Amino acid sequence: MKGSQHPQQQRIQMIGSFSETRVSLIPTAKHNKISILQLNCHNRKDTMLSLLNTKQENLVLLIQEPWVYHHNLKPPTHNAWRRITANITIGEDNNKLLTSISINLGEGKKLTLKSLYNAPTTFEAINVLNNTLSNNNPQSSPTIIAMDSNLHSKLWNPRGYNHIHPQAKDHIRICSSKGFNLCSPKGTPTFT
């Protein structure tokens, strides 16, 4: 976000269920932006470990479908990460599809990040997000919604991929009515 202070170089990993987590981070004069990476790991160990072992300047990693250890159902950790396990506190609606984090940037500034995963066989998470947007005022602080919606639209399908979900059009309309804009340029594929 232009003009925002960049907190310390400690990455935050968001995984899991719905919760509202608040994190205070101390700004530094060296950095003046926040870098966010969103990735669907498709439950692949090699993708997850590659992500962990790649030097990145991203402050926040929003991960959908992370690979997890089978014995404890937790993702691998890394000493450079501060993992927020959002499945500790589940929201009142007992929803596990939307994770929210509120970052205190100092000087009364706050940034809200929402990460959504919608299973490809249902549109339940889209309804959850639409209800959340309808019942809350996302414009009270800058908000970024990152999602793996598993919805196909001409706005983000790869060239030549013609399958479109009608729900995508409704979802875009609702997000637009709440002041959200698609960050990627039209036609930029979000999957291959």
JSON list of C-alpha atoms in Angstrom, two decimals:
[
{"chain": "A", "resi": 1, "resn": "MET", "atom": "CA", "xyz": [0.00, 0.00, 0.00]},
{"chain": "A", "resi": 2, "resn": "LYS", "atom": "CA", "xyz": [1.44, 3.27, -1.05]},
{"chain": "A", "resi": 3, "resn": "GLY", "atom": "CA", "xyz": [2.30, 5.55, 1.82]},
{"chain": "A", "resi": 4, "resn": "SER", "atom": "CA", "xyz": [2.03, 2.86, 4.51]},
{"chain": "A", "resi": 5, "resn": "GLN", "atom": "CA", "xyz": [4.94, 1.99, 6.77]},
{"chain": "A", "resi": 6, "resn": "HIS", "atom": "CA", "xyz": [6.51, -1.44, 6.26]},
{"chain": "A", "resi": 7, "resn": "PRO", "atom": "CA", "xyz": [6.67, -3.49, 9.46]},
{"chain": "A", "resi": 8, "resn": "GLN", "atom": "CA", "xyz": [9.71, -5.52, 10.46]},
{"chain": "A", "resi": 9, "resn": "GLN", "atom": "CA", "xyz": [10.89, -8.18, 8.06]},
{"chain": "A", "resi": 10, "resn": "GLN", "atom": "CA", "xyz": [9.07, -10.97, 9.80]},
{"chain": "A", "resi": 11, "resn": "ARG", "atom": "CA", "xyz": [6.71, -12.83, 7.53]},
{"chain": "A", "resi": 12, "resn": "ILE", "atom": "CA", "xyz": [3.22, -13.77, 8.60]},
{"chain": "A", "resi": 13, "resn": "GLN", "atom": "CA", "xyz": [1.69, -17.01, 7.37]},
{"chain": "A", "resi": 14, "resn": "MET", "atom": "CA", "xyz": [-2.11, -17.24, 7.40]},
{"chain": "A", "resi": 15, "resn": "ILE", "atom": "CA", "xyz": [-3.56, -20.73, 7.31]},
{"chain": "A", "resi": 16, "resn": "GLY", "atom": "CA", "xyz": [-6.78, -22.26, 8.44]},
{"chain": "A", "resi": 17, "resn": "SER", "atom": "CA", "xyz": [-10.14, -21.33, 9.76]},
{"chain": "A", "resi": 18, "resn": "PHE", "atom": "CA", "xyz": [-12.03, -18.12, 10.37]},
{"chain": "A", "resi": 19, "resn": "SER", "atom": "CA", "xyz": [-10.78, -15.88, 13.10]},
{"chain": "A", "resi": 20, "resn": "GLU", "atom": "CA", "xyz": [-10.07, -12.23, 13.62]},
{"chain": "A", "resi": 21, "resn": "THR", "atom": "CA", "xyz": [-6.44, -11.92, 14.61]},
{"chain": "A", "resi": 22, "resn": "ARG", "atom": "CA", "xyz": [-4.81, -8.63, 15.55]},
{"chain": "A", "resi": 23, "resn": "VAL", "atom": "CA", "xyz": [-1.08, -8.15, 15.11]},
{"chain": "A", "resi": 24, "resn": "SER", "atom": "CA", "xyz": [0.99, -5.09, 15.99]},
{"chain": "A", "resi": 25, "resn": "LEU", "atom": "CA", "xyz": [4.11, -4.59, 13.92]},
{"chain": "A", "resi": 26, "resn": "ILE", "atom": "CA", "xyz": [6.75, -1.92, 14.41]},
{"chain": "A", "resi": 27, "resn": "PRO", "atom": "CA", "xyz": [7.44, 0.17, 11.28]},
{"chain": "A", "resi": 28, "resn": "THR", "atom": "CA", "xyz": [11.00, 0.76, 10.13]},
{"chain": "A", "resi": 29, "resn": "ALA", "atom": "CA", "xyz": [12.38, 3.71, 8.18]},
{"chain": "A", "resi": 30, "resn": "LYS", "atom": "CA", "xyz": [14.09, 1.29, 5.77]},
{"chain": "A", "resi": 31, "resn": "HIS", "atom": "CA", "xyz": [10.85, -0.06, 4.28]},
{"chain": "A", "resi": 32, "resn": "ASN", "atom": "CA", "xyz": [7.84, 1.86, 3.08]},
{"chain": "A", "resi": 33, "resn": "LYS", "atom": "CA", "xyz": [5.60, -0.81, 1.56]},
{"chain": "A", "resi": 34, "resn": "ILE", "atom": "CA", "xyz": [3.90, -4.06, 2.44]},
{"chain": "A", "resi": 35, "resn": "SER", "atom": "CA", "xyz": [4.44, -7.00, 0.12]},
{"chain": "A", "resi": 36, "resn": "ILE", "atom": "CA", "xyz": [1.87, -9.82, 0.10]},
{"chain": "A", "resi": 37, "resn": "LEU", "atom": "CA", "xyz": [2.10, -13.16, -1.69]},
{"chain": "A", "resi": 38, "resn": "GLN", "atom": "CA", "xyz": [-0.94, -15.36, -2.18]},
{"chain": "A", "resi": 39, "resn": "LEU", "atom": "CA", "xyz": [-0.42, -18.95, -3.32]},
{"chain": "A", "resi": 40, "resn": "ASN", "atom": "CA", "xyz": [-2.42, -22.14, -3.59]},
{"chain": "A", "resi": 41, "resn": "CYS", "atom": "CA", "xyz": [0.00, -24.97, -2.82]},
{"chain": "A", "resi": 42, "resn": "HIS", "atom": "CA", "xyz": [-2.45, -27.67, -4.02]},
{"chain": "A", "resi": 43, "resn": "ASN", "atom": "CA", "xyz": [-1.53, -29.76, -0.95]},
{"chain": "A", "resi": 44, "resn": "ARG", "atom": "CA", "xyz": [1.90, -30.39, -2.48]},
{"chain": "A", "resi": 45, "resn": "LYS", "atom": "CA", "xyz": [4.87, -30.88, -0.18]},
{"chain": "A", "resi": 46, "resn": "ASP", "atom": "CA", "xyz": [7.41, -29.74, -2.79]},
{"chain": "A", "resi": 47, "resn": "THR", "atom": "CA", "xyz": [5.52, -26.49, -3.39]},
{"chain": "A", "resi": 48, "resn": "MET", "atom": "CA", "xyz": [5.20, -25.77, 0.32]},
{"chain": "A", "resi": 49, "resn": "LEU", "atom": "CA", "xyz": [8.87, -26.52, 1.07]},
{"chain": "A", "resi": 50, "resn": "SER", "atom": "CA", "xyz": [9.99, -24.49, -1.94]},
{"chain": "A", "resi": 51, "resn": "LEU", "atom": "CA", "xyz": [7.97, -21.56, -0.65]},
{"chain": "A", "resi": 52, "resn": "LEU", "atom": "CA", "xyz": [9.58, -21.93, 2.78]},
{"chain": "A", "resi": 53, "resn": "ASN", "atom": "CA", "xyz": [13.10, -22.09, 1.41]},
{"chain": "A", "resi": 54, "resn": "THR", "atom": "CA", "xyz": [12.87, -19.28, -1.14]},
{"chain": "A", "resi": 55, "resn": "LYS", "atom": "CA", "xyz": [14.24, -15.94, -0.03]},
{"chain": "A", "resi": 56, "resn": "GLN", "atom": "CA", "xyz": [11.40, -13.50, -0.38]},
{"chain": "A", "resi": 57, "resn": "GLU", "atom": "CA", "xyz": [10.69, -9.97, 0.66]},
{"chain": "A", "resi": 58, "resn": "ASN", "atom": "CA", "xyz": [7.01, -10.67, 1.30]},
{"chain": "A", "resi": 59, "resn": "LEU", "atom": "CA", "xyz": [5.75, -9.63, 4.69]},
{"chain": "A", "resi": 60, "resn": "VAL", "atom": "CA", "xyz": [2.58, -11.71, 4.44]},
{"chain": "A", "resi": 61, "resn": "LEU", "atom": "CA", "xyz": [2.00, -15.10, 2.83]},
{"chain": "A", "resi": 62, "resn": "LEU", "atom": "CA", "xyz": [-1.64, -16.04, 2.24]},
{"chain": "A", "resi": 63, "resn": "ILE", "atom": "CA", "xyz": [-1.63, -19.78, 1.59]},
{"chain": "A", "resi": 64, "resn": "GLN", "atom": "CA", "xyz": [-4.53, -21.87, 0.39]},
{"chain": "A", "resi": 65, "resn": "GLU", "atom": "CA", "xyz": [-4.40, -25.67, 0.33]},
{"chain": "A", "resi": 66, "resn": "PRO", "atom": "CA", "xyz": [-1.08, -25.88, 2.23]},
{"chain": "A", "resi": 67, "resn": "TRP", "atom": "CA", "xyz": [0.70, -29.20, 2.52]},
{"chain": "A", "resi": 68, "resn": "VAL", "atom": "CA", "xyz": [0.55, -30.42, 6.14]},
{"chain": "A", "resi": 69, "resn": "TYR", "atom": "CA", "xyz": [2.23, -33.15, 8.14]},
{"chain": "A", "resi": 70, "resn": "HIS", "atom": "CA", "xyz": [-0.11, -36.12, 8.41]},
{"chain": "A", "resi": 71, "resn": "HIS", "atom": "CA", "xyz": [0.73, -36.85, 12.07]},
{"chain": "A", "resi": 72, "resn": "ASN", "atom": "CA", "xyz": [-0.36, -33.44, 13.42]},
{"chain": "A", "resi": 73, "resn": "LEU", "atom": "CA", "xyz": [-2.14, -31.78, 10.46]},
{"chain": "A", "resi": 74, "resn": "LYS", "atom": "CA", "xyz": [0.10, -28.71, 10.73]},
{"chain": "A", "resi": 75, "resn": "PRO", "atom": "CA", "xyz": [2.15, -27.09, 7.99]},
{"chain": "A", "resi": 76, "resn": "PRO", "atom": "CA", "xyz": [5.94, -27.01, 8.23]},
{"chain": "A", "resi": 77, "resn": "THR", "atom": "CA", "xyz": [7.45, -24.06, 10.04]},
{"chain": "A", "resi": 78, "resn": "HIS", "atom": "CA", "xyz": [10.44, -21.88, 9.39]},
{"chain": "A", "resi": 79, "resn": "ASN", "atom": "CA", "xyz": [12.39, -19.70, 11.82]},
{"chain": "A", "resi": 80, "resn": "ALA", "atom": "CA", "xyz": [11.78, -16.61, 9.64]},
{"chain": "A", "resi": 81, "resn": "TRP", "atom": "CA", "xyz": [8.01, -17.05, 9.85]},
{"chain": "A", "resi": 82, "resn": "ARG", "atom": "CA", "xyz": [5.60, -16.06, 12.53]},
{"chain": "A", "resi": 83, "resn": "ARG", "atom": "CA", "xyz": [2.73, -18.45, 11.92]},
{"chain": "A", "resi": 84, "resn": "ILE", "atom": "CA", "xyz": [-0.75, -17.34, 12.82]},
{"chain": "A", "resi": 85, "resn": "THR", "atom": "CA", "xyz": [-2.78, -20.44, 13.42]},
{"chain": "A", "resi": 86, "resn": "ALA", "atom": "CA", "xyz": [-6.23, -19.15, 12.75]},
{"chain": "A", "resi": 87, "resn": "ASN", "atom": "CA", "xyz": [-7.88, -22.42, 13.65]},
{"chain": "A", "resi": 88, "resn": "ILE", "atom": "CA", "xyz": [-7.37, -21.71, 17.37]},
{"chain": "A", "resi": 89, "resn": "THR", "atom": "CA", "xyz": [-10.28, -19.27, 17.47]},
{"chain": "A", "resi": 90, "resn": "ILE", "atom": "CA", "xyz": [-13.24, -19.96, 15.24]},
{"chain": "A", "resi": 91, "resn": "GLY", "atom": "CA", "xyz": [-15.73, -17.16, 14.69]},
{"chain": "A", "resi": 92, "resn": "GLU", "atom": "CA", "xyz": [-19.24, -17.15, 16.09]},
{"chain": "A", "resi": 93, "resn": "ASP", "atom": "CA", "xyz": [-20.63, -18.60, 12.88]},
{"chain": "A", "resi": 94, "resn": "ASN", "atom": "CA", "xyz": [-18.20, -21.55, 13.21]},
{"chain": "A", "resi": 95, "resn": "ASN", "atom": "CA", "xyz": [-16.96, -20.88, 9.70]},
{"chain": "A", "resi": 96, "resn": "LYS", "atom": "CA", "xyz": [-13.66, -22.28, 8.48]},
{"chain": "A", "resi": 97, "resn": "LEU", "atom": "CA", "xyz": [-13.53, -20.71, 5.03]},
{"chain": "A", "resi": 98, "resn": "LEU", "atom": "CA", "xyz": [-12.51, -17.12, 5.69]},
{"chain": "A", "resi": 99, "resn": "THR", "atom": "CA", "xyz": [-9.50, -15.98, 7.70]},
{"chain": "A", "resi": 100, "resn": "SER", "atom": "CA", "xyz": [-9.08, -12.33, 8.69]},
{"chain": "A", "resi": 101, "resn": "ILE", "atom": "CA", "xyz": [-6.13, -10.53, 10.17]},
{"chain": "A", "resi": 102, "resn": "SER", "atom": "CA", "xyz": [-5.92, -6.94, 11.28]},
{"chain": "A", "resi": 103, "resn": "ILE", "atom": "CA", "xyz": [-2.42, -5.42, 11.21]},
{"chain": "A", "resi": 104, "resn": "ASN", "atom": "CA", "xyz": [-1.70, -2.36, 13.33]},
{"chain": "A", "resi": 105, "resn": "LEU", "atom": "CA", "xyz": [0.70, -0.24, 11.31]},
{"chain": "A", "resi": 106, "resn": "GLY", "atom": "CA", "xyz": [1.19, 2.38, 14.02]},
{"chain": "A", "resi": 107, "resn": "GLU", "atom": "CA", "xyz": [0.07, 6.00, 14.12]},
{"chain": "A", "resi": 108, "resn": "GLY", "atom": "CA", "xyz": [-3.55, 4.84, 14.19]},
{"chain": "A", "resi": 109, "resn": "LYS", "atom": "CA", "xyz": [-3.26, 3.08, 10.82]},
{"chain": "A", "resi": 110, "resn": "LYS", "atom": "CA", "xyz": [-4.64, -0.41, 10.36]},
{"chain": "A", "resi": 111, "resn": "LEU", "atom": "CA", "xyz": [-4.69, -2.85, 7.44]},
{"chain": "A", "resi": 112, "resn": "THR", "atom": "CA", "xyz": [-7.16, -5.73, 7.26]},
{"chain": "A", "resi": 113, "resn": "LEU", "atom": "CA", "xyz": [-6.37, -8.83, 5.20]},
{"chain": "A", "resi": 114, "resn": "LYS", "atom": "CA", "xyz": [-8.94, -11.48, 4.41]},
{"chain": "A", "resi": 115, "resn": "SER", "atom": "CA", "xyz": [-8.01, -14.82, 2.89]},
{"chain": "A", "resi": 116, "resn": "LEU", "atom": "CA", "xyz": [-10.73, -17.02, 1.43]},
{"chain": "A", "resi": 117, "resn": "TYR", "atom": "CA", "xyz": [-10.68, -20.56, 0.09]},
{"chain": "A", "resi": 118, "resn": "ASN", "atom": "CA", "xyz": [-13.69, -21.84, -1.82]},
{"chain": "A", "resi": 119, "resn": "ALA", "atom": "CA", "xyz": [-13.75, -25.56, -2.60]},
{"chain": "A", "resi": 120, "resn": "PRO", "atom": "CA", "xyz": [-14.23, -26.26, -6.31]},
{"chain": "A", "resi": 121, "resn": "THR", "atom": "CA", "xyz": [-17.37, -28.32, -5.71]},
{"chain": "A", "resi": 122, "resn": "THR", "atom": "CA", "xyz": [-19.35, -25.72, -3.77]},
{"chain": "A", "resi": 123, "resn": "PHE", "atom": "CA", "xyz": [-19.81, -21.98, -3.59]},
{"chain": "A", "resi": 124, "resn": "GLU", "atom": "CA", "xyz": [-20.27, -21.88, 0.19]},
{"chain": "A", "resi": 125, "resn": "ALA", "atom": "CA", "xyz": [-17.23, -19.67, 0.82]},
{"chain": "A", "resi": 126, "resn": "ILE", "atom": "CA", "xyz": [-18.41, -17.11, -1.71]},
{"chain": "A", "resi": 127, "resn": "ASN", "atom": "CA", "xyz": [-21.68, -16.83, 0.23]},
{"chain": "A", "resi": 128, "resn": "VAL", "atom": "CA", "xyz": [-19.72, -16.46, 3.49]},
{"chain": "A", "resi": 129, "resn": "LEU", "atom": "CA", "xyz": [-17.63, -13.63, 2.05]},
{"chain": "A", "resi": 130, "resn": "ASN", "atom": "CA", "xyz": [-20.65, -11.90, 0.55]},
{"chain": "A", "resi": 131, "resn": "ASN", "atom": "CA", "xyz": [-22.47, -12.10, 3.91]},
{"chain": "A", "resi": 132, "resn": "THR", "atom": "CA", "xyz": [-19.37, -10.80, 5.72]},
{"chain": "A", "resi": 133, "resn": "LEU", "atom": "CA", "xyz": [-19.12, -7.86, 3.34]},
{"chain": "A", "resi": 134, "resn": "SER", "atom": "CA", "xyz": [-22.84, -7.14, 3.70]},
{"chain": "A", "resi": 135, "resn": "ASN", "atom": "CA", "xyz": [-22.76, -7.25, 7.52]},
{"chain": "A", "resi": 136, "resn": "ASN", "atom": "CA", "xyz": [-19.51, -5.35, 8.09]},
{"chain": "A", "resi": 137, "resn": "ASN", "atom": "CA", "xyz": [-18.10, -2.06, 6.91]},
{"chain": "A", "resi": 138, "resn": "PRO", "atom": "CA", "xyz": [-14.89, -3.06, 5.11]},
{"chain": "A", "resi": 139, "resn": "GLN", "atom": "CA", "xyz": [-14.21, 0.59, 4.32]},
{"chain": "A", "resi": 140, "resn": "SER", "atom": "CA", "xyz": [-13.52, 1.44, 7.98]},
{"chain": "A", "resi": 141, "resn": "SER", "atom": "CA", "xyz": [-9.89, 0.51, 7.26]},
{"chain": "A", "resi": 142, "resn": "PRO", "atom": "CA", "xyz": [-7.97, -0.43, 4.10]},
{"chain": "A", "resi": 143, "resn": "THR", "atom": "CA", "xyz": [-8.87, -4.04, 3.34]},
{"chain": "A", "resi": 144, "resn": "ILE", "atom": "CA", "xyz": [-7.37, -6.57, 0.95]},
{"chain": "A", "resi": 145, "resn": "ILE", "atom": "CA", "xyz": [-9.25, -9.75, 0.08]},
{"chain": "A", "resi": 146, "resn": "ALA", "atom": "CA", "xyz": [-7.12, -12.53, -1.36]},
{"chain": "A", "resi": 147, "resn": "MET", "atom": "CA", "xyz": [-8.89, -15.64, -2.46]},
{"chain": "A", "resi": 148, "resn": "ASP", "atom": "CA", "xyz": [-8.82, -18.90, -4.25]},
{"chain": "A", "resi": 149, "resn": "SER", "atom": "CA", "xyz": [-12.46, -18.77, -5.27]},
{"chain": "A", "resi": 150, "resn": "ASN", "atom": "CA", "xyz": [-12.34, -21.66, -7.75]},
{"chain": "A", "resi": 151, "resn": "LEU", "atom": "CA", "xyz": [-14.65, -19.51, -9.86]},
{"chain": "A", "resi": 152, "resn": "HIS", "atom": "CA", "xyz": [-13.87, -18.98, -13.50]},
{"chain": "A", "resi": 153, "resn": "SER", "atom": "CA", "xyz": [-14.38, -15.61, -15.18]},
{"chain": "A", "resi": 154, "resn": "LYS", "atom": "CA", "xyz": [-13.14, -13.96, -18.35]},
{"chain": "A", "resi": 155, "resn": "LEU", "atom": "CA", "xyz": [-11.49, -11.40, -16.06]},
{"chain": "A", "resi": 156, "resn": "TRP", "atom": "CA", "xyz": [-8.92, -13.94, -14.88]},
{"chain": "A", "resi": 157, "resn": "ASN", "atom": "CA", "xyz": [-9.16, -17.07, -17.05]},
{"chain": "A", "resi": 158, "resn": "PRO", "atom": "CA", "xyz": [-6.12, -17.98, -19.15]},
{"chain": "A", "resi": 159, "resn": "ARG", "atom": "CA", "xyz": [-6.43, -17.19, -22.85]},
{"chain": "A", "resi": 160, "resn": "GLY", "atom": "CA", "xyz": [-8.54, -19.81, -24.62]},
{"chain": "A", "resi": 161, "resn": "TYR", "atom": "CA", "xyz": [-10.19, -21.07, -21.42]},
{"chain": "A", "resi": 162, "resn": "ASN", "atom": "CA", "xyz": [-13.88, -20.41, -21.97]},
{"chain": "A", "resi": 163, "resn": "HIS", "atom": "CA", "xyz": [-15.58, -22.00, -18.95]},
{"chain": "A", "resi": 164, "resn": "ILE", "atom": "CA", "xyz": [-17.25, -19.31, -16.83]},
{"chain": "A", "resi": 165, "resn": "HIS", "atom": "CA", "xyz": [-19.19, -19.68, -13.57]},
{"chain": "A", "resi": 166, "resn": "PRO", "atom": "CA", "xyz": [-22.31, -17.49, -13.38]},
{"chain": "A", "resi": 167, "resn": "GLN", "atom": "CA", "xyz": [-21.58, -17.05, -9.64]},
{"chain": "A", "resi": 168, "resn": "ALA", "atom": "CA", "xyz": [-18.37, -15.17, -10.55]},
{"chain": "A", "resi": 169, "resn": "LYS", "atom": "CA", "xyz": [-20.39, -12.33, -12.06]},
{"chain": "A", "resi": 170, "resn": "ASP", "atom": "CA", "xyz": [-22.52, -11.99, -8.89]},
{"chain": "A", "resi": 171, "resn": "HIS", "atom": "CA", "xyz": [-19.43, -12.16, -6.70]},
{"chain": "A", "resi": 172, "resn": "ILE", "atom": "CA", "xyz": [-17.67, -9.42, -8.68]},
{"chain": "A", "resi": 173, "resn": "ARG", "atom": "CA", "xyz": [-20.80, -7.26, -8.50]},
{"chain": "A", "resi": 174, "resn": "ILE", "atom": "CA", "xyz": [-21.06, -7.63, -4.69]},
{"chain": "A", "resi": 175, "resn": "CYS", "atom": "CA", "xyz": [-17.36, -6.93, -4.12]},
{"chain": "A", "resi": 176, "resn": "SER", "atom": "CA", "xyz": [-17.53, -3.91, -6.46]},
{"chain": "A", "resi": 177, "resn": "SER", "atom": "CA", "xyz": [-20.57, -2.55, -4.63]},
{"chain": "A", "resi": 178, "resn": "LYS", "atom": "CA", "xyz": [-18.50, -2.59, -1.41]},
{"chain": "A", "resi": 179, "resn": "GLY", "atom": "CA", "xyz": [-15.66, -0.64, -3.00]},
{"chain": "A", "resi": 180, "resn": "PHE", "atom": "CA", "xyz": [-13.31, -3.50, -3.91]},
{"chain": "A", "resi": 181, "resn": "ASN", "atom": "CA", "xyz": [-11.43, -3.62, -7.22]},
{"chain": "A", "resi": 182, "resn": "LEU", "atom": "CA", "xyz": [-9.69, -6.51, -8.92]},
{"chain": "A", "resi": 183, "resn": "CYS", "atom": "CA", "xyz": [-5.94, -5.86, -8.59]},
{"chain": "A", "resi": 184, "resn": "SER", "atom": "CA", "xyz": [-4.71, -8.03, -11.44]},
{"chain": "A", "resi": 185, "resn": "PRO", "atom": "CA", "xyz": [-5.11, -6.63, -14.96]},
{"chain": "A", "resi": 186, "resn": "LYS", "atom": "CA", "xyz": [-8.05, -8.04, -16.95]},
{"chain": "A", "resi": 187, "resn": "GLY", "atom": "CA", "xyz": [-7.12, -11.28, -18.69]},
{"chain": "A", "resi": 188, "resn": "THR", "atom": "CA", "xyz": [-4.22, -12.03, -16.34]},
{"chain": "A", "resi": 189, "resn": "PRO", "atom": "CA", "xyz": [-4.58, -15.75, -15.62]},
{"chain": "A", "resi": 190, "resn": "THR", "atom": "CA", "xyz": [-4.76, -16.66, -11.95]},
{"chain": "A", "resi": 191, "resn": "PHE", "atom": "CA", "xyz": [-4.35, -20.35, -12.69]},
{"chain": "A", "resi": 192, "resn": "THR", "atom": "CA", "xyz": [-2.79, -22.49, -15.40]}
]
